[in-house]
PDB file of C-alpha atoms and ligand atoms in Angstrom:
ATOM      1  CA  MET T   6       0.112  -0.024   0.219  1.00 48.00           C
ATOM      2  CA  GLU T   7       1.192   3.592  -0.900  1.00 53.00           C
ATOM      3  CA  PRO T   8       2.122   5.424   2.388  1.00 56.00           C
ATOM      4  CA  VAL T   9       0.234   8.722   2.779  1.00 62.00           C
ATOM      5  CA  GLY T  10       3.610  10.601   2.882  1.00 64.00           C
ATOM      6  CA  LEU T  11       4.192   9.824  -0.747  1.00 76.00           C
ATOM      7  CA  VAL T  12       1.218  12.006  -1.569  1.00 90.00           C
ATOM      8  CA  GLU T  13       2.635  15.318  -2.624  1.00 94.00           C
ATOM      9  CA  ARG T  14       1.589  18.428  -1.002  1.00 96.00           C
ATOM     10  CA  ILE T  15       1.390  21.454  -3.196  1.00 97.00           C
ATOM     11  CA  SER T  16       0.770  25.092  -2.404  1.00 98.00           C
ATOM     12  CA  ARG T  17      -2.754  26.422  -3.742  1.00 98.00           C
ATOM     13  CA  GLU T  18      -0.925  29.057  -5.850  1.00 98.00           C
ATOM     14  CA  GLU T  19       1.461  26.075  -7.627  1.00 98.00           C
ATOM     15  CA  PHE T  20      -1.511  23.916  -7.931  1.00 98.00           C
ATOM     16  CA  LEU T  21      -3.679  26.566  -9.895  1.00 98.00           C
ATOM     17  CA  THR T  22      -0.735  27.638 -11.974  1.00 97.00           C
ATOM     18  CA  GLU T  23       1.230  24.608 -12.609  1.00 96.00           C
ATOM     19  CA  CYS T  24      -0.987  21.521 -11.973  1.00 95.00           C
ATOM     20  CA  TRP T  25      -4.547  22.327 -12.946  1.00 97.00           C
ATOM     21  CA  ASP T  26      -5.283  21.173 -16.450  1.00 96.00           C
ATOM     22  CA  TYR T  27      -8.881  21.481 -17.685  1.00 97.00           C
ATOM     23  CA  ARG T  28     -10.348  20.808 -20.980  1.00 97.00           C
ATOM     24  CA  PRO T  29     -13.928  22.113 -21.682  1.00 97.00           C
ATOM     25  CA  GLY T  30     -16.517  19.696 -20.992  1.00 98.00           C
ATOM     26  CA  GLU T  31     -14.777  18.118 -18.093  1.00 98.00           C
ATOM     27  CA  HIS T  32     -17.039  17.736 -14.747  1.00 98.00           C
ATOM     28  CA  VAL T  33     -15.503  18.833 -11.201  1.00 98.00           C
ATOM     29  CA  THR T  34     -16.840  17.747  -7.964  1.00 97.00           C
ATOM     30  CA  ILE T  35     -15.937  19.523  -4.774  1.00 98.00           C
ATOM     31  CA  ILE T  36     -17.087  17.908  -1.337  1.00 96.00           C
ATOM     32  CA  GLY T  37     -16.744  19.363   2.252  1.00 96.00           C
ATOM     33  CA  PRO T  38     -18.665  20.340   5.255  1.00 95.00           C
ATOM     34  CA  THR T  39     -20.019  24.018   5.386  1.00 94.00           C
ATOM     35  CA  GLY T  40     -17.274  26.491   5.797  1.00 95.00           C
ATOM     36  CA  SER T  41     -14.622  24.057   4.447  1.00 97.00           C
ATOM     37  CA  GLY T  42     -13.926  26.419   1.487  1.00 97.00           C
ATOM     38  CA  LYS T  43     -16.025  24.898  -1.376  1.00 97.00           C
ATOM     39  CA  THR T  44     -17.217  28.228  -3.108  1.00 96.00           C
ATOM     40  CA  TRP T  45     -13.756  29.634  -2.351  1.00 97.00           C
ATOM     41  CA  LEU T  46     -11.861  26.828  -4.054  1.00 98.00           C
ATOM     42  CA  GLY T  47     -14.701  26.685  -6.970  1.00 98.00           C
ATOM     43  CA  TYR T  48     -13.965  30.444  -7.717  1.00 97.00           C
ATOM     44  CA  GLN T  49     -10.185  30.092  -7.553  1.00 98.00           C
ATOM     45  CA  LEU T  50     -10.533  27.369 -10.174  1.00 98.00           C
ATOM     46  CA  LEU T  51     -12.964  29.418 -12.262  1.00 98.00           C
ATOM     47  CA  GLU T  52     -10.571  32.403 -12.080  1.00 97.00           C
ATOM     48  CA  VAL T  53      -7.821  30.266 -13.960  1.00 98.00           C
ATOM     49  CA  THR T  54     -10.286  28.620 -16.228  1.00 98.00           C
ATOM     50  CA  ALA T  55     -13.360  30.600 -17.344  1.00 98.00           C
ATOM     51  CA  THR T  56     -12.996  32.821 -20.350  1.00 97.00           C
ATOM     52  CA  PRO T  57     -15.348  34.902 -22.324  1.00 96.00           C
ATOM     53  CA  GLU T  58     -15.312  32.095 -24.895  1.00 97.00           C
ATOM     54  CA  VAL T  59     -15.974  29.364 -22.181  1.00 98.00           C
ATOM     55  CA  PRO T  60     -17.772  31.273 -19.448  1.00 98.00           C
ATOM     56  CA  ALA T  61     -18.977  30.124 -16.059  1.00 98.00           C
ATOM     57  CA  LEU T  62     -22.629  30.222 -15.059  1.00 98.00           C
ATOM     58  CA  VAL T  63     -22.517  30.097 -11.423  1.00 98.00           C
ATOM     59  CA  LEU T  64     -26.120  29.258  -9.759  1.00 98.00           C
ATOM     60  CA  VAL T  65     -26.420  30.693  -6.377  1.00 96.00           C
ATOM     61  CA  MET T  66     -29.215  29.203  -4.112  1.00 95.00           C
ATOM     62  CA  LYS T  67     -28.693  31.332  -0.944  1.00 93.00           C
ATOM     63  CA  PRO T  68     -30.132  34.924  -0.188  1.00 94.00           C
ATOM     64  CA  ARG T  69     -26.456  35.852   1.111  1.00 94.00           C
ATOM     65  CA  ASP T  70     -23.106  34.415   0.422  1.00 95.00           C
ATOM     66  CA  GLY T  71     -19.731  36.448   1.358  1.00 95.00           C
ATOM     67  CA  THR T  72     -17.684  34.327  -0.598  1.00 95.00           C
ATOM     68  CA  VAL T  73     -19.707  34.439  -3.863  1.00 96.00           C
ATOM     69  CA  ARG T  74     -20.056  38.258  -3.297  1.00 95.00           C
ATOM     70  CA  LYS T  75     -16.365  38.655  -2.996  1.00 95.00           C
ATOM     71  CA  PHE T  76     -14.971  36.650  -5.754  1.00 95.00           C
ATOM     72  CA  SER T  77     -17.801  37.771  -8.140  1.00 95.00           C
ATOM     73  CA  LYS T  78     -16.639  41.380  -7.680  1.00 95.00           C
ATOM     74  CA  GLU T  79     -12.924  40.658  -7.881  1.00 96.00           C
ATOM     75  CA  ASN T  80     -13.500  38.807 -11.187  1.00 96.00           C
ATOM     76  CA  ASP T  81     -15.827  41.075 -12.747  1.00 95.00           C
ATOM     77  CA  TYR T  82     -18.492  38.267 -12.964  1.00 96.00           C
ATOM     78  CA  ARG T  83     -21.818  39.778 -14.152  1.00 95.00           C
ATOM     79  CA  ILE T  84     -24.460  39.120 -11.542  1.00 95.00           C
ATOM     80  CA  VAL T  85     -27.802  38.486 -13.208  1.00 95.00           C
ATOM     81  CA  ARG T  86     -31.213  37.652 -11.642  1.00 95.00           C
ATOM     82  CA  ASN T  87     -32.470  35.592 -14.534  1.00 96.00           C
ATOM     83  CA  TRP T  88     -31.587  33.619 -17.516  1.00 97.00           C
ATOM     84  CA  PRO T  89     -31.062  34.501 -20.264  1.00 95.00           C
ATOM     85  CA  PRO T  90     -30.260  37.956 -18.891  1.00 91.00           C
ATOM     86  CA  ALA T  91     -32.032  40.779 -20.149  1.00 84.00           C
ATOM     87  CA  VAL T  92     -30.324  42.183 -23.359  1.00 80.00           C
ATOM     88  CA  SER T  93     -28.391  45.735 -22.701  1.00 76.00           C
ATOM     89  CA  PRO T  94     -29.058  48.355 -25.291  1.00 77.00           C
ATOM     90  CA  TRP T  95     -25.275  48.946 -25.228  1.00 77.00           C
ATOM     91  CA  LYS T  96     -22.862  45.995 -25.968  1.00 72.00           C
ATOM     92  CA  PRO T  97     -20.783  45.329 -22.580  1.00 77.00           C
ATOM     93  CA  ARG T  98     -17.578  43.441 -22.842  1.00 85.00           C
ATOM     94  CA  LYS T  99     -18.372  39.736 -22.645  1.00 91.00           C
ATOM     95  CA  PRO T 100     -17.450  38.524 -19.008  1.00 95.00           C
ATOM     96  CA  SER T 101     -15.580  35.326 -18.139  1.00 97.00           C
ATOM     97  CA  GLY T 102     -18.587  34.533 -15.805  1.00 97.00           C
ATOM     98  CA  PHE T 103     -22.084  35.242 -14.855  1.00 97.00           C
ATOM     99  CA  VAL T 104     -23.623  34.822 -11.276  1.00 97.00           C
ATOM    100  CA  ILE T 105     -27.152  33.727 -11.586  1.00 97.00           C
ATOM    101  CA  TRP T 106     -28.517  34.991  -8.317  1.00 96.00           C
ATOM    102  CA  PRO T 107     -32.398  35.137  -8.435  1.00 96.00           C
ATOM    103  CA  ARG T 108     -34.184  37.592  -6.158  1.00 95.00           C
ATOM    104  CA  PHE T 109     -35.382  36.121  -2.994  1.00 95.00           C
ATOM    105  CA  SER T 110     -38.969  36.721  -1.582  1.00 96.00           C
ATOM    106  CA  PHE T 111     -38.114  34.507   1.460  1.00 97.00           C
ATOM    107  CA  ASP T 112     -41.233  32.242   0.859  1.00 97.00           C
ATOM    108  CA  PRO T 113     -39.659  28.986   0.091  1.00 95.00           C
ATOM    109  CA  ASP T 114     -42.426  27.724  -2.002  1.00 96.00           C
ATOM    110  CA  ARG T 115     -42.151  30.844  -4.238  1.00 97.00           C
ATOM    111  CA  ASP T 116     -38.218  30.857  -4.200  1.00 97.00           C
ATOM    112  CA  ASN T 117     -37.911  27.183  -5.071  1.00 97.00           C
ATOM    113  CA  GLU T 118     -40.321  27.676  -8.115  1.00 97.00           C
ATOM    114  CA  THR T 119     -38.549  30.660  -9.325  1.00 97.00           C
ATOM    115  CA  MET T 120     -35.186  29.046  -8.983  1.00 98.00           C
ATOM    116  CA  HIS T 121     -36.353  25.876 -10.417  1.00 98.00           C
ATOM    117  CA  MET T 122     -37.522  27.725 -13.590  1.00 98.00           C
ATOM    118  CA  ILE T 123     -34.548  29.926 -13.870  1.00 98.00           C
ATOM    119  CA  PHE T 124     -31.608  27.309 -13.222  1.00 98.00           C
ATOM    120  CA  ARG T 125     -33.503  24.817 -15.591  1.00 98.00           C
ATOM    121  CA  ARG T 126     -33.237  27.398 -18.336  1.00 98.00           C
ATOM    122  CA  ALA T 127     -29.558  28.033 -17.491  1.00 98.00           C
ATOM    123  CA  LEU T 128     -28.764  24.212 -17.395  1.00 98.00           C
ATOM    124  CA  LEU T 129     -30.536  23.355 -20.608  1.00 98.00           C
ATOM    125  CA  ASP T 130     -29.464  26.392 -22.430  1.00 98.00           C
ATOM    126  CA  SER T 131     -25.787  25.448 -21.533  1.00 98.00           C
ATOM    127  CA  TYR T 132     -26.299  22.015 -22.338  1.00 98.00           C
ATOM    128  CA  ARG T 133     -27.609  22.927 -26.015  1.00 98.00           C
ATOM    129  CA  LYS T 134     -25.076  25.727 -26.708  1.00 97.00           C
ATOM    130  CA  GLY T 135     -22.095  24.208 -25.083  1.00 98.00           C
ATOM    131  CA  LYS T 136     -18.533  25.822 -24.274  1.00 98.00           C
ATOM    132  CA  ARG T 137     -19.916  26.614 -20.834  1.00 98.00           C
ATOM    133  CA  ILE T 138     -18.889  25.887 -17.353  1.00 98.00           C
ATOM    134  CA  LEU T 139     -21.912  25.217 -14.848  1.00 98.00           C
ATOM    135  CA  PHE T 140     -21.145  25.797 -11.308  1.00 98.00           C
ATOM    136  CA  GLY T 141     -23.734  24.161  -9.097  1.00 97.00           C
ATOM    137  CA  ASP T 142     -22.841  25.375  -5.655  1.00 92.00           C
ATOM    138  CA  GLU T 143     -25.086  23.260  -3.649  1.00 91.00           C
ATOM    139  CA  VAL T 144     -26.046  20.437  -5.893  1.00 95.00           C
ATOM    140  CA  TYR T 145     -27.802  18.687  -3.006  1.00 94.00           C
ATOM    141  CA  SER T 146     -30.418  21.244  -3.058  1.00 95.00           C
ATOM    142  CA  LEU T 147     -30.392  21.815  -6.924  1.00 96.00           C
ATOM    143  CA  ALA T 148     -31.211  18.153  -7.285  1.00 96.00           C
ATOM    144  CA  GLU T 149     -33.507  17.377  -4.309  1.00 94.00           C
ATOM    145  CA  GLU T 150     -35.069  20.618  -3.356  1.00 95.00           C
ATOM    146  CA  LEU T 151     -35.570  21.987  -6.779  1.00 97.00           C
ATOM    147  CA  GLY T 152     -36.109  18.697  -8.551  1.00 97.00           C
ATOM    148  CA  LEU T 153     -33.524  19.127 -11.329  1.00 98.00           C
ATOM    149  CA  THR T 154     -31.945  15.805 -10.975  1.00 97.00           C
ATOM    150  CA  LYS T 155     -32.943  14.865 -14.477  1.00 97.00           C
ATOM    151  CA  GLU T 156     -31.053  17.840 -16.107  1.00 98.00           C
ATOM    152  CA  LEU T 157     -27.960  17.487 -14.049  1.00 98.00           C
ATOM    153  CA  VAL T 158     -27.805  13.857 -14.988  1.00 98.00           C
ATOM    154  CA  THR T 159     -28.092  14.587 -18.499  1.00 98.00           C
ATOM    155  CA  ILE T 160     -25.299  16.935 -18.439  1.00 98.00           C
ATOM    156  CA  TRP T 161     -23.267  14.735 -16.297  1.00 98.00           C
ATOM    157  CA  THR T 162     -23.688  12.021 -18.774  1.00 97.00           C
ATOM    158  CA  LYS T 163     -24.011  13.920 -22.119  1.00 97.00           C
ATOM    159  CA  GLY T 164     -22.550  17.369 -21.422  1.00 98.00           C
ATOM    160  CA  ARG T 165     -19.037  16.443 -22.079  1.00 97.00           C
ATOM    161  CA  SER T 166     -19.550  16.131 -25.961  1.00 96.00           C
ATOM    162  CA  MET T 167     -21.070  19.479 -25.869  1.00 97.00           C
ATOM    163  CA  GLU T 168     -18.111  20.920 -24.020  1.00 98.00           C
ATOM    164  CA  CYS T 169     -20.563  21.719 -21.170  1.00 98.00           C
ATOM    165  CA  GLY T 170     -18.873  21.194 -17.921  1.00 98.00           C
ATOM    166  CA  LEU T 171     -20.618  20.536 -14.798  1.00 98.00           C
ATOM    167  CA  TRP T 172     -18.930  21.653 -11.539  1.00 98.00           C
ATOM    168  CA  VAL T 173     -20.698  20.902  -8.496  1.00 98.00           C
ATOM    169  CA  ALA T 174     -20.029  21.341  -4.674  1.00 97.00           C
ATOM    170  CA  THR T 175     -21.857  19.835  -1.705  1.00 96.00           C
ATOM    171  CA  GLN T 176     -21.675  19.236   1.848  1.00 94.00           C
ATOM    172  CA  LYS T 177     -23.742  16.068   1.626  1.00 85.00           C
ATOM    173  CA  PRO T 178     -21.891  13.487  -0.022  1.00 89.00           C
ATOM    174  CA  THR T 179     -24.445  10.769   1.038  1.00 87.00           C
ATOM    175  CA  HIS T 180     -27.132  12.614  -0.754  1.00 86.00           C
ATOM    176  CA  ILE T 181     -26.049  13.404  -4.003  1.00 89.00           C
ATOM    177  CA  PRO T 182     -26.354  11.175  -7.195  1.00 90.00           C
ATOM    178  CA  LEU T 183     -23.479   8.772  -7.716  1.00 90.00           C
ATOM    179  CA  TRP T 184     -23.116  10.425 -11.185  1.00 94.00           C
ATOM    180  CA  ALA T 185     -21.212  13.503  -9.190  1.00 94.00           C
ATOM    181  CA  TYR T 186     -18.445  10.737  -8.382  1.00 91.00           C
ATOM    182  CA  SER T 187     -18.447   8.538 -11.672  1.00 92.00           C
ATOM    183  CA  GLN T 188     -18.523  11.405 -14.013  1.00 95.00           C
ATOM    184  CA  ALA T 189     -16.415  13.952 -12.301  1.00 96.00           C
ATOM    185  CA  GLU T 190     -12.887  14.127 -14.014  1.00 96.00           C
ATOM    186  CA  HIS T 191     -11.581  16.244 -11.100  1.00 97.00           C
ATOM    187  CA  LEU T 192     -12.646  15.562  -7.465  1.00 97.00           C
ATOM    188  CA  PHE T 193     -11.609  17.535  -4.545  1.00 98.00           C
ATOM    189  CA  LEU T 194     -12.208  16.237  -1.057  1.00 97.00           C
ATOM    190  CA  HIS T 195     -12.128  17.847   2.359  1.00 97.00           C
ATOM    191  CA  PHE T 196     -11.852  16.358   5.754  1.00 95.00           C
ATOM    192  CA  ASP T 197     -15.246  15.475   6.971  1.00 92.00           C
ATOM    193  CA  PRO T 198     -15.733  14.488  10.613  1.00 91.00           C
ATOM    194  CA  ASP T 199     -18.698  12.141   9.797  1.00 90.00           C
ATOM    195  CA  LYS T 200     -17.764   8.678   8.966  1.00 89.00           C
ATOM    196  CA  ARG T 201     -20.741   8.082   6.608  1.00 89.00           C
ATOM    197  CA  ALA T 202     -19.617  10.877   4.594  1.00 87.00           C
ATOM    198  CA  ARG T 203     -16.049   9.344   4.194  1.00 87.00           C
ATOM    199  CA  GLU T 204     -17.494   6.049   3.623  1.00 87.00           C
ATOM    200  CA  ARG T 205     -19.156   7.463   0.490  1.00 87.00           C
ATOM    201  CA  PHE T 206     -15.796   8.364  -1.026  1.00 86.00           C
ATOM    202  CA  LYS T 207     -15.289   4.615  -1.409  1.00 82.00           C
ATOM    203  CA  GLU T 208     -17.555   4.881  -4.611  1.00 81.00           C
ATOM    204  CA  ILE T 209     -14.981   6.885  -6.461  1.00 85.00           C
ATOM    205  CA  GLY T 210     -13.567   4.389  -8.958  1.00 80.00           C
ATOM    206  CA  GLY T 211     -10.121   3.959  -9.928  1.00 82.00           C
ATOM    207  CA  VAL T 212      -8.459   4.945  -6.630  1.00 88.00           C
ATOM    208  CA  ASP T 213      -7.602   2.992  -3.580  1.00 89.00           C
ATOM    209  CA  PRO T 214     -10.303   3.802  -1.165  1.00 89.00           C
ATOM    210  CA  VAL T 215      -8.250   2.807   1.988  1.00 90.00           C
ATOM    211  CA  LEU T 216      -5.693   5.474   0.907  1.00 91.00           C
ATOM    212  CA  VAL T 217      -8.216   8.099   0.225  1.00 92.00           C
ATOM    213  CA  GLU T 218      -9.733   7.717   3.666  1.00 91.00           C
ATOM    214  CA  ARG T 219      -6.242   7.809   5.271  1.00 93.00           C
ATOM    215  CA  ILE T 220      -5.153  10.792   3.373  1.00 94.00           C
ATOM    216  CA  ILE T 221      -8.397  12.853   4.212  1.00 94.00           C
ATOM    217  CA  LEU T 222      -7.751  12.197   7.853  1.00 93.00           C
ATOM    218  CA  THR T 223      -4.671  13.990   7.755  1.00 94.00           C
ATOM    219  CA  LEU T 224      -6.173  17.128   5.947  1.00 96.00           C
ATOM    220  CA  LYS T 225      -6.192  20.424   7.817  1.00 97.00           C
ATOM    221  CA  ARG T 226      -9.109  23.157   7.483  1.00 97.00           C
ATOM    222  CA  HIS T 227      -9.138  24.432   3.812  1.00 98.00           C
ATOM    223  CA  GLU T 228      -6.954  21.676   2.544  1.00 98.00           C
ATOM    224  CA  TRP T 229      -8.310  19.426  -0.274  1.00 98.00           C
ATOM    225  CA  LEU T 230      -7.278  16.049  -1.705  1.00 97.00           C
ATOM    226  CA  TYR T 231      -7.331  16.362  -5.367  1.00 97.00           C
ATOM    227  CA  ILE T 232      -8.050  13.157  -7.515  1.00 96.00           C
ATOM    228  CA  ARG T 233      -7.742  13.089 -11.363  1.00 95.00           C
ATOM    229  CA  ARG T 234      -9.718  10.418 -12.305  1.00 91.00           C
ATOM    230  CA  ALA T 235      -8.075   9.952 -16.073  1.00 90.00           C
ATOM    231  CA  ASP T 236      -5.039   8.287 -14.371  1.00 90.00           C
ATOM    232  CA  GLY T 237      -5.737   8.329 -10.677  1.00 90.00           C
ATOM    233  CA  ALA T 238      -3.005  10.947  -9.712  1.00 93.00           C
ATOM    234  CA  MET T 239      -3.367  12.617  -6.232  1.00 95.00           C
ATOM    235  CA  CYS T 240      -2.140  15.565  -4.390  1.00 96.00           C
ATOM    236  CA  ILE T 241      -3.067  17.604  -1.397  1.00 97.00           C
ATOM    237  CA  VAL T 242      -3.852  21.287  -2.198  1.00 98.00           C
ATOM    238  CA  GLU T 243      -2.815  23.378   0.615  1.00 97.00           C
ATOM    239  CA  LYS T 244      -4.668  26.392   1.990  1.00 95.00           C
TER     240      LYS T 244
HETATM  241  N1  LIG S  27      -7.950  28.802   0.925  1.00 79.07           N
HETATM  242  C1  LIG S  27      -8.564  29.587   1.984  1.00 79.07           C
HETATM  243  N2  LIG S  27      -7.790  30.512   2.501  1.00 79.07           N
HETATM  244  C2  LIG S  27      -8.174  31.283   3.595  1.00 79.07           C
HETATM  245  N3  LIG S  27      -9.506  31.352   3.880  1.00 79.07           N
HETATM  246  C3  LIG S  27     -10.304  30.350   3.418  1.00 79.07           C
HETATM  247  C4  LIG S  27      -9.875  29.579   2.351  1.00 79.07           C
HETATM  248  N4  LIG S  27     -10.897  28.939   1.840  1.00 79.07           N
HETATM  249  C5  LIG S  27     -12.084  29.396   2.855  1.00 79.07           C
HETATM  250  N5  LIG S  27     -11.661  30.118   3.642  1.00 79.07           N
HETATM  251  C6  LIG S  27     -12.425  30.732   4.700  1.00 79.07           C
HETATM  252  O1  LIG S  27     -13.495  30.100   4.846  1.00 79.07           O
HETATM  253  C7  LIG S  27     -14.735  30.784   4.872  1.00 79.07           C
HETATM  254  C8  LIG S  27     -15.978  29.786   4.185  1.00 79.07           C
HETATM  255  O2  LIG S  27     -15.403  29.591   2.779  1.00 79.07           O
HETATM  256  P1  LIG S  27     -16.555  29.095   1.718  1.00 79.07           P
HETATM  257  O3  LIG S  27     -15.793  28.785   0.519  1.00 79.07           O
HETATM  258  O4  LIG S  27     -17.677  30.056   1.710  1.00 79.07           O
HETATM  259  O5  LIG S  27     -17.068  27.653   2.393  1.00 79.07           O
HETATM  260  P2  LIG S  27     -18.096  26.784   1.840  1.00 79.07           P
HETATM  261  O6  LIG S  27     -18.674  27.225   0.648  1.00 79.07           O
HETATM  262  O7  LIG S  27     -17.598  25.430   1.967  1.00 79.07           O
HETATM  263  O8  LIG S  27     -19.369  26.840   3.033  1.00 79.07           O
HETATM  264  C9  LIG S  27     -14.354  31.911   3.950  1.00 79.07           C
HETATM  265  O9  LIG S  27     -15.217  33.165   4.232  1.00 79.07           O
HETATM  266  C10 LIG S  27     -12.936  32.156   4.268  1.00 79.07           C
HETATM  267  O10 LIG S  27     -12.974  32.997   5.415  1.00 79.07           O
HETATM  268 MG1  LIG S  28     -20.467  27.852  -0.073  1.00 79.07          MG
END
């Protein structure tokens, strides 16, 4: 068995600039508890990946999210309330990303209905047109609360050929479709104190599950185990 010490630790900066290699259409899955830095990592990856030609569409399901606000501003992503966004009379420069952040009424029935409609359009429009990165920041809610499992599975299984990459983050690894594991080219796993959550990581094919769990137990806050499924390569991405 490969000792944990053989898995290289790489600084965040070096990982983003030297190791991260992304082709349009590849899927990404980020799994960690609340506060572990999923949204932060997702945006850092988008920063070095999304372009005006292959833009990111970030689907936001929370009425407030400091990390989303900070990075959207820094990256000049356009925050829109609907999809497709209203056409502007002047032609603004194409951004590298759009943040789809529907207005909240704080009535969960209405909000779920609105988000279902808007996010469904964004998912299917991206699947049809291709050359997009969809970032579903809370895929459990997208799938279960908004009932978008079918649309998500379609993109997981067929989006790649359209160069429509589905990037998802979740804090509930036990409740998301297995496609999130089997179709993701790139996986990022955080330490999770919940044993059942870690058990789920055994569903990842092509890597030694015992080694994965042992590495995860050594991770500190905001550190990630990165797994590239194509060749089973792993490294620890530091804070
Ligand atoms: N790489 C990092 N370096 C420093 N602080 C971080 C890092 N990642 C996350 N954080 C901190 O953790 C907080 C939660 O991050 P966030 O990405 O919003 O978590 P999550 O989406 O998993 O709930 C951020 O407000 C930030 O303070
Ligand atoms: Mg988050």
